[in-house]
mmCIF file of C-alpha atoms and ligand atoms in Angstrom:
data_model
loop_
_atom_site.group_PDB
_atom_site.id
_atom_site.type_symbol
_atom_site.label_atom_id
_atom_site.label_comp_id
_atom_site.label_asym_id
_atom_site.label_seq_id
_atom_site.Cartn_x
_atom_site.Cartn_y
_atom_site.Cartn_z
ATOM 1 C CA MET A 30 34.268 72.976 51.406
ATOM 2 C CA MET A 31 37.360 74.180 49.538
ATOM 3 C CA PRO A 32 36.587 75.755 46.150
ATOM 4 C CA ALA A 33 37.756 73.708 43.182
ATOM 5 C CA ALA A 34 41.253 74.636 42.069
ATOM 6 C CA PRO A 35 41.011 76.988 39.089
ATOM 7 C CA SER A 36 42.073 75.430 35.818
ATOM 8 C CA ARG A 37 45.210 76.855 34.213
ATOM 9 C CA ASP A 38 43.231 79.302 32.062
ATOM 10 C CA ALA A 39 40.863 80.672 34.648
ATOM 11 C CA THR A 40 42.928 83.209 36.529
ATOM 12 C CA ASP A 41 45.904 84.312 34.470
ATOM 13 C CA THR A 42 43.948 85.294 31.389
ATOM 14 C CA VAL A 43 41.193 87.285 33.059
ATOM 15 C CA ARG A 44 43.029 90.589 33.166
ATOM 16 C CA GLN A 45 44.978 90.103 29.950
ATOM 17 C CA HIS A 46 42.252 89.611 27.383
ATOM 18 C CA GLY A 47 43.790 90.762 24.112
ATOM 19 C CA ALA A 48 43.951 88.988 20.789
ATOM 20 C CA PRO A 49 43.423 85.225 20.936
ATOM 21 C CA LEU A 50 46.583 83.161 21.315
ATOM 22 C CA HIS A 51 44.944 79.853 20.481
ATOM 23 C CA ILE A 52 42.214 79.453 17.867
ATOM 24 C CA ALA A 53 40.494 76.212 16.879
ATOM 25 C CA ILE A 54 38.295 75.704 13.837
ATOM 26 C CA VAL A 55 35.656 73.143 12.855
ATOM 27 C CA MET A 56 36.068 73.453 9.090
ATOM 28 C CA ASP A 57 32.543 72.595 7.971
ATOM 29 C CA GLY A 58 30.760 73.116 4.672
ATOM 30 C CA ASN A 59 33.066 71.656 2.024
ATOM 31 C CA GLY A 60 30.408 69.259 0.775
ATOM 32 C CA ARG A 61 27.700 71.925 0.426
ATOM 33 C CA TRP A 62 30.166 74.279 -1.270
ATOM 34 C CA ALA A 63 30.901 71.581 -3.865
ATOM 35 C CA ARG A 64 27.217 70.648 -4.283
ATOM 36 C CA ALA A 65 26.351 74.258 -5.057
ATOM 37 C CA ARG A 66 28.824 73.993 -7.951
ATOM 38 C CA HIS A 67 27.540 70.559 -9.087
ATOM 39 C CA ARG A 68 30.883 69.025 -8.235
ATOM 40 C CA PRO A 69 31.837 65.997 -6.099
ATOM 41 C CA ARG A 70 32.438 66.456 -2.387
ATOM 42 C CA SER A 71 36.173 65.867 -2.908
ATOM 43 C CA PHE A 72 36.236 69.099 -4.946
ATOM 44 C CA GLY A 73 34.996 70.903 -1.838
ATOM 45 C CA HIS A 74 37.703 69.313 0.297
ATOM 46 C CA SER A 75 40.377 70.433 -2.203
ATOM 47 C CA ALA A 76 39.006 73.971 -2.031
ATOM 48 C CA GLY A 77 39.036 73.605 1.760
ATOM 49 C CA ARG A 78 42.746 72.933 1.627
ATOM 50 C CA LYS A 79 43.285 76.353 0.018
ATOM 51 C CA ALA A 80 41.298 77.941 2.833
ATOM 52 C CA VAL A 81 43.583 76.184 5.342
ATOM 53 C CA ARG A 82 46.560 77.813 3.674
ATOM 54 C CA ALA A 83 44.946 81.270 3.746
ATOM 55 C CA VAL A 84 44.057 80.919 7.424
ATOM 56 C CA VAL A 85 47.532 79.703 8.425
ATOM 57 C CA GLU A 86 49.046 82.739 6.664
ATOM 58 C CA ALA A 87 46.539 85.021 8.393
ATOM 59 C CA CYS A 88 47.349 83.508 11.804
ATOM 60 C CA LEU A 89 51.038 84.231 11.198
ATOM 61 C CA ARG A 90 50.154 87.861 10.469
ATOM 62 C CA GLU A 91 47.733 88.161 13.420
ATOM 63 C CA GLY A 92 50.322 86.854 15.898
ATOM 64 C CA VAL A 93 48.275 83.794 16.861
ATOM 65 C CA GLN A 94 50.432 81.211 18.654
ATOM 66 C CA ALA A 95 48.395 78.062 18.076
ATOM 67 C CA LEU A 96 45.822 77.038 15.472
ATOM 68 C CA THR A 97 43.978 73.735 15.868
ATOM 69 C CA LEU A 98 42.046 72.445 12.850
ATOM 70 C CA PHE A 99 39.470 69.647 12.863
ATOM 71 C CA ALA A 100 40.398 67.858 9.633
ATOM 72 C CA PHE A 101 39.026 64.342 10.248
ATOM 73 C CA SER A 102 36.918 63.195 13.157
ATOM 74 C CA SER A 103 36.825 59.694 14.624
ATOM 75 C CA GLU A 104 33.339 59.477 13.097
ATOM 76 C CA ASN A 105 34.401 60.539 9.580
ATOM 77 C CA TRP A 106 35.500 56.947 8.838
ATOM 78 C CA LEU A 107 31.754 56.288 8.433
ATOM 79 C CA ARG A 108 31.625 58.433 5.264
ATOM 80 C CA PRO A 109 31.513 56.738 1.837
ATOM 81 C CA ARG A 110 34.752 54.895 1.053
ATOM 82 C CA ASP A 111 35.641 57.082 -1.917
ATOM 83 C CA GLU A 112 35.269 60.270 0.141
ATOM 84 C CA VAL A 113 37.494 58.880 2.919
ATOM 85 C CA GLY A 114 40.015 57.832 0.261
ATOM 86 C CA ALA A 115 39.914 61.302 -1.339
ATOM 87 C CA LEU A 116 40.514 62.932 2.039
ATOM 88 C CA MET A 117 43.493 60.647 2.754
ATOM 89 C CA ASN A 118 44.988 61.482 -0.668
ATOM 90 C CA LEU A 119 44.440 65.156 0.046
ATOM 91 C CA PHE A 120 46.323 64.889 3.347
ATOM 92 C CA VAL A 121 49.224 63.115 1.626
ATOM 93 C CA ARG A 122 49.350 65.754 -1.151
ATOM 94 C CA ALA A 123 49.126 68.589 1.368
ATOM 95 C CA LEU A 124 51.972 67.114 3.402
ATOM 96 C CA ASP A 125 54.145 66.614 0.319
ATOM 97 C CA LYS A 126 53.515 70.136 -0.973
ATOM 98 C CA GLU A 127 53.238 72.350 2.098
ATOM 99 C CA VAL A 128 55.623 71.116 4.776
ATOM 100 C CA ASP A 129 58.788 72.785 3.448
ATOM 101 C CA GLU A 130 57.082 76.176 3.263
ATOM 102 C CA LEU A 131 55.537 75.759 6.692
ATOM 103 C CA ARG A 132 58.963 74.902 8.110
ATOM 104 C CA ALA A 133 60.553 77.926 6.401
ATOM 105 C CA ASN A 134 57.888 80.180 7.956
ATOM 106 C CA GLY A 135 58.470 79.037 11.507
ATOM 107 C CA VAL A 136 55.383 76.821 11.733
ATOM 108 C CA ARG A 137 55.434 73.745 13.930
ATOM 109 C CA LEU A 138 53.059 71.097 12.619
ATOM 110 C CA ARG A 139 51.473 68.522 14.892
ATOM 111 C CA PHE A 140 48.885 65.858 14.249
ATOM 112 C CA VAL A 141 46.645 65.070 17.179
ATOM 113 C CA GLY A 142 44.345 62.068 17.419
ATOM 114 C CA GLU A 143 44.671 58.297 17.133
ATOM 115 C CA LEU A 144 47.299 58.304 14.399
ATOM 116 C CA GLY A 145 47.839 54.538 14.479
ATOM 117 C CA ALA A 146 44.598 54.050 12.523
ATOM 118 C CA PHE A 147 46.063 55.598 9.361
ATOM 119 C CA ASP A 148 47.895 53.533 6.797
ATOM 120 C CA ALA A 149 51.612 53.173 7.383
ATOM 121 C CA GLY A 150 52.645 55.509 4.542
ATOM 122 C CA LEU A 151 50.461 58.390 5.711
ATOM 123 C CA HIS A 152 51.401 57.814 9.340
ATOM 124 C CA ARG A 153 55.110 57.955 8.387
ATOM 125 C CA ARG A 154 54.595 61.208 6.476
ATOM 126 C CA MET A 155 52.732 62.750 9.427
ATOM 127 C CA GLN A 156 55.539 61.765 11.794
ATOM 128 C CA ALA A 157 58.195 63.094 9.391
ATOM 129 C CA ALA A 158 56.347 66.432 9.118
ATOM 130 C CA MET A 159 56.150 66.689 12.916
ATOM 131 C CA ASP A 160 59.826 65.826 13.300
ATOM 132 C CA SER A 161 61.019 68.230 10.629
ATOM 133 C CA THR A 162 59.119 71.207 12.090
ATOM 134 C CA ALA A 163 59.621 70.337 15.765
ATOM 135 C CA GLN A 164 62.123 73.143 16.365
ATOM 136 C CA ASN A 165 59.756 75.878 15.147
ATOM 137 C CA SER A 166 57.820 78.053 17.559
ATOM 138 C CA ARG A 167 56.302 81.011 15.677
ATOM 139 C CA LEU A 168 52.941 79.277 15.159
ATOM 140 C CA GLN A 169 51.908 75.750 16.110
ATOM 141 C CA VAL A 170 49.369 74.254 13.744
ATOM 142 C CA ASN A 171 47.625 71.204 15.179
ATOM 143 C CA VAL A 172 45.742 69.106 12.689
ATOM 144 C CA ALA A 173 43.196 66.956 14.498
ATOM 145 C CA VAL A 174 42.786 63.706 12.583
ATOM 146 C CA ASN A 175 40.892 60.642 13.778
ATOM 147 C CA TYR A 176 40.273 62.872 16.754
ATOM 148 C CA GLY A 177 37.353 62.990 19.160
ATOM 149 C CA GLY A 178 37.023 65.054 22.321
ATOM 150 C CA ARG A 179 35.766 62.056 24.301
ATOM 151 C CA TRP A 180 38.742 60.020 23.080
ATOM 152 C CA ASP A 181 41.069 62.795 24.238
ATOM 153 C CA ILE A 182 39.569 62.874 27.751
ATOM 154 C CA THR A 183 39.622 59.069 27.896
ATOM 155 C CA GLN A 184 43.293 58.808 26.911
ATOM 156 C CA ALA A 185 44.240 61.448 29.505
ATOM 157 C CA CYS A 186 42.360 59.446 32.189
ATOM 158 C CA ARG A 187 44.202 56.324 31.050
ATOM 159 C CA CYS A 188 47.542 58.153 31.480
ATOM 160 C CA ALA A 189 46.470 59.101 35.012
ATOM 161 C CA ALA A 190 45.462 55.506 35.819
ATOM 162 C CA GLN A 191 48.800 54.236 34.503
ATOM 163 C CA ALA A 192 50.698 56.772 36.638
ATOM 164 C CA VAL A 193 48.736 55.575 39.687
ATOM 165 C CA ALA A 194 49.417 51.922 38.800
ATOM 166 C CA ARG A 195 53.157 52.694 38.572
ATOM 167 C CA GLY A 196 52.983 54.258 42.020
ATOM 168 C CA GLU A 197 53.970 57.737 40.721
ATOM 169 C CA LEU A 198 50.702 59.404 41.730
ATOM 170 C CA ARG A 199 48.018 58.905 44.363
ATOM 171 C CA PRO A 200 44.387 58.927 43.110
ATOM 172 C CA GLU A 201 43.619 62.005 45.222
ATOM 173 C CA GLU A 202 46.446 63.863 43.434
ATOM 174 C CA ILE A 203 44.606 63.642 40.096
ATOM 175 C CA ASP A 204 43.360 67.174 39.478
ATOM 176 C CA GLU A 205 42.362 69.373 36.539
ATOM 177 C CA ALA A 206 45.857 70.711 35.954
ATOM 178 C CA ARG A 207 47.370 67.208 35.776
ATOM 179 C CA LEU A 208 44.654 65.905 33.451
ATOM 180 C CA ASP A 209 45.010 69.021 31.310
ATOM 181 C CA ALA A 210 48.703 68.296 30.830
ATOM 182 C CA TRP A 211 47.823 64.822 29.480
ATOM 183 C CA MET A 212 45.273 66.181 26.990
ATOM 184 C CA SER A 213 46.342 66.404 23.364
ATOM 185 C CA LEU A 214 46.970 70.164 23.469
ATOM 186 C CA GLY A 215 48.222 70.267 27.058
ATOM 187 C CA ALA A 216 51.452 72.131 26.395
ATOM 188 C CA LEU A 217 49.797 74.981 24.463
ATOM 189 C CA PRO A 218 48.141 78.228 25.530
ATOM 190 C CA PRO A 219 44.535 77.534 26.568
ATOM 191 C CA LEU A 220 41.978 77.605 23.784
ATOM 192 C CA ASP A 221 40.641 81.164 23.428
ATOM 193 C CA LEU A 222 38.391 81.075 20.393
ATOM 194 C CA LEU A 223 36.584 78.162 18.764
ATOM 195 C CA ILE A 224 35.192 78.899 15.313
ATOM 196 C CA ARG A 225 32.746 76.702 13.404
ATOM 197 C CA THR A 226 31.991 77.457 9.777
ATOM 198 C CA GLY A 227 29.093 76.080 7.758
ATOM 199 C CA GLY A 228 26.159 77.180 9.894
ATOM 200 C CA GLU A 229 25.777 74.239 12.303
ATOM 201 C CA LEU A 230 25.590 75.107 15.999
ATOM 202 C CA ARG A 231 27.364 72.217 17.681
ATOM 203 C CA LEU A 232 30.824 71.058 18.774
ATOM 204 C CA SER A 233 30.672 67.623 17.105
ATOM 205 C CA ASN A 234 32.946 66.033 19.721
ATOM 206 C CA PHE A 235 35.801 68.508 19.091
ATOM 207 C CA LEU A 236 38.009 69.717 21.982
ATOM 208 C CA LEU A 237 35.318 69.086 24.622
ATOM 209 C CA TRP A 238 37.699 69.585 27.551
ATOM 210 C CA GLN A 239 39.632 72.472 26.015
ATOM 211 C CA ALA A 240 36.491 74.408 25.024
ATOM 212 C CA ALA A 241 35.368 74.823 28.656
ATOM 213 C CA TYR A 242 36.175 78.564 28.676
ATOM 214 C CA ALA A 243 36.705 79.210 24.970
ATOM 215 C CA GLU A 244 34.633 81.846 23.224
ATOM 216 C CA LEU A 245 32.457 80.230 20.550
ATOM 217 C CA TYR A 246 31.988 81.826 17.139
ATOM 218 C CA PHE A 247 29.616 80.363 14.562
ATOM 219 C CA THR A 248 29.382 81.578 10.988
ATOM 220 C CA ASP A 249 27.265 80.494 8.013
ATOM 221 C CA THR A 250 30.271 80.944 5.717
ATOM 222 C CA LEU A 251 31.189 77.589 4.173
ATOM 223 C CA TRP A 252 34.772 76.573 4.893
ATOM 224 C CA PRO A 253 36.163 76.991 1.331
ATOM 225 C CA ASP A 254 34.953 80.625 1.424
ATOM 226 C CA PHE A 255 36.543 81.358 4.807
ATOM 227 C CA ASP A 256 39.548 83.644 4.338
ATOM 228 C CA ALA A 257 41.807 86.115 6.155
ATOM 229 C CA ALA A 258 39.021 88.731 6.313
ATOM 230 C CA CYS A 259 36.632 86.191 7.891
ATOM 231 C CA LEU A 260 39.261 85.249 10.457
ATOM 232 C CA HIS A 261 39.880 88.901 11.229
ATOM 233 C CA GLN A 262 36.146 89.455 11.745
ATOM 234 C CA ALA A 263 36.018 86.534 14.204
ATOM 235 C CA ILE A 264 39.017 87.936 16.093
ATOM 236 C CA GLU A 265 37.433 91.402 16.190
ATOM 237 C CA GLU A 266 34.291 89.939 17.718
ATOM 238 C CA TYR A 267 36.334 87.888 20.182
ATOM 239 C CA VAL A 268 38.192 90.973 21.383
ATOM 240 C CA GLN A 269 34.842 92.637 22.194
ATOM 241 C CA ARG A 270 33.669 89.719 24.316
ATOM 242 C CA GLU A 271 33.887 89.896 28.078
ATOM 243 C CA ARG A 272 35.511 86.743 29.442
ATOM 244 C CA ARG A 273 34.338 86.460 33.006
ATOM 245 C CA TYR A 274 35.259 82.883 33.972
ATOM 246 C CA GLY A 275 32.352 82.818 36.406
ATOM 247 C CA ARG A 276 33.068 86.249 37.952
ATOM 248 C CA THR A 277 31.056 89.458 37.650
ATOM 249 C CA SER A 278 31.802 92.343 35.294
ATOM 250 C CA GLU A 279 32.711 94.532 38.290
ATOM 251 C CA GLN A 280 35.331 92.054 39.393
ATOM 252 C CA LEU A 281 36.956 92.330 35.984
ATOM 253 C CA ALA A 282 37.456 96.104 36.182
ATOM 254 C CA PRO A 283 41.120 96.958 35.643
ATOM 255 C CA LEU A 284 43.282 96.773 38.742
ATOM 256 C CA PRO A 285 44.186 100.216 40.169
HETATM 257 C C1 FPP B 323 33.687 69.070 6.786
HETATM 258 O O1 FPP B 323 32.896 69.511 5.717
HETATM 259 C C2 FPP B 323 35.071 68.907 6.364
HETATM 260 C C3 FPP B 323 35.806 67.764 6.499
HETATM 261 C C4 FPP B 323 35.289 66.523 7.093
HETATM 262 C C5 FPP B 323 37.182 67.681 5.997
HETATM 263 C C6 FPP B 323 38.064 68.862 6.315
HETATM 264 C C7 FPP B 323 39.223 68.783 5.425
HETATM 265 C C8 FPP B 323 39.780 69.833 4.795
HETATM 266 C C9 FPP B 323 39.346 71.230 4.960
HETATM 267 C C10 FPP B 323 40.847 69.513 3.833
HETATM 268 C C11 FPP B 323 42.158 70.149 4.078
HETATM 269 C C12 FPP B 323 42.758 69.897 5.382
HETATM 270 C C13 FPP B 323 44.082 69.871 5.606
HETATM 271 C C14 FPP B 323 44.565 69.951 6.998
HETATM 272 C C15 FPP B 323 45.064 69.760 4.516
HETATM 273 P P1 FPP B 323 31.721 68.564 5.206
HETATM 274 O O2 FPP B 323 32.285 67.619 4.206
HETATM 275 O O3 FPP B 323 31.058 67.899 6.363
HETATM 276 O O4 FPP B 323 30.756 69.598 4.531
HETATM 277 P P2 FPP B 323 29.169 69.558 4.491
HETATM 278 O O5 FPP B 323 28.690 69.740 5.913
HETATM 279 O O6 FPP B 323 28.817 70.719 3.623
HETATM 280 O O7 FPP B 323 28.752 68.232 3.899
#
């Protein structure tokens, strides 16, 4: 039997394991951070926004090419109405205040997820922010909103089925590389490092496909306390890891 075709990240990266090009973060712990200060959860989310800013600046300094942030999961709609409302207001305020500076610093902003579920005003602002930064390429910041990893895989499969129905593709031509290109982050460097703050040890339906070969880094630090030094520590640990992609250590020895 023929071995499965390697996915786009499996071969090229093996011998070039330097600093991570693509980092994703599950920004967890805002609520506990606020509770420890006897403040409402929305206070924690506002503090979390400042941490986002610090981490974007740090990624620019560290030469990271893509940063993907889990800001609102498909399941977060189930939170109390006032918390969902506070988060939506926070996104609007962040867009109004930050986009010009992001654009001036070479950041391309993208929202990934089912954007149609947001109210028209917020959706318009998200689209405008994507359009106005579309020419930038120094750092791509993807904000995952109303996002779920299973949704992402499902929508990529739907794209494949539609291509088959249009007669552009035969079912046997559907492979990992083609599906990968239909995933939300398909055009970006493969995910290298997935960080979760806040002490929980799970993926919570984030980037399920893209995390296949990512290095996972969990920290107890609550998201509002996560800063440039914390990011640097995660990168330092990542650089020490051996990424084998199913091979042995000996096979990874530098080429003569
Ligand atoms: C999880 O912490 C955090 C969220 C659901 C919201 C993340 C949003 C931000 C960090 C706001 C800023 C984002 C942008 C992109 C402007 P939690 O509420 O589940 O915390 P807990 O586990 O302590 O309850």
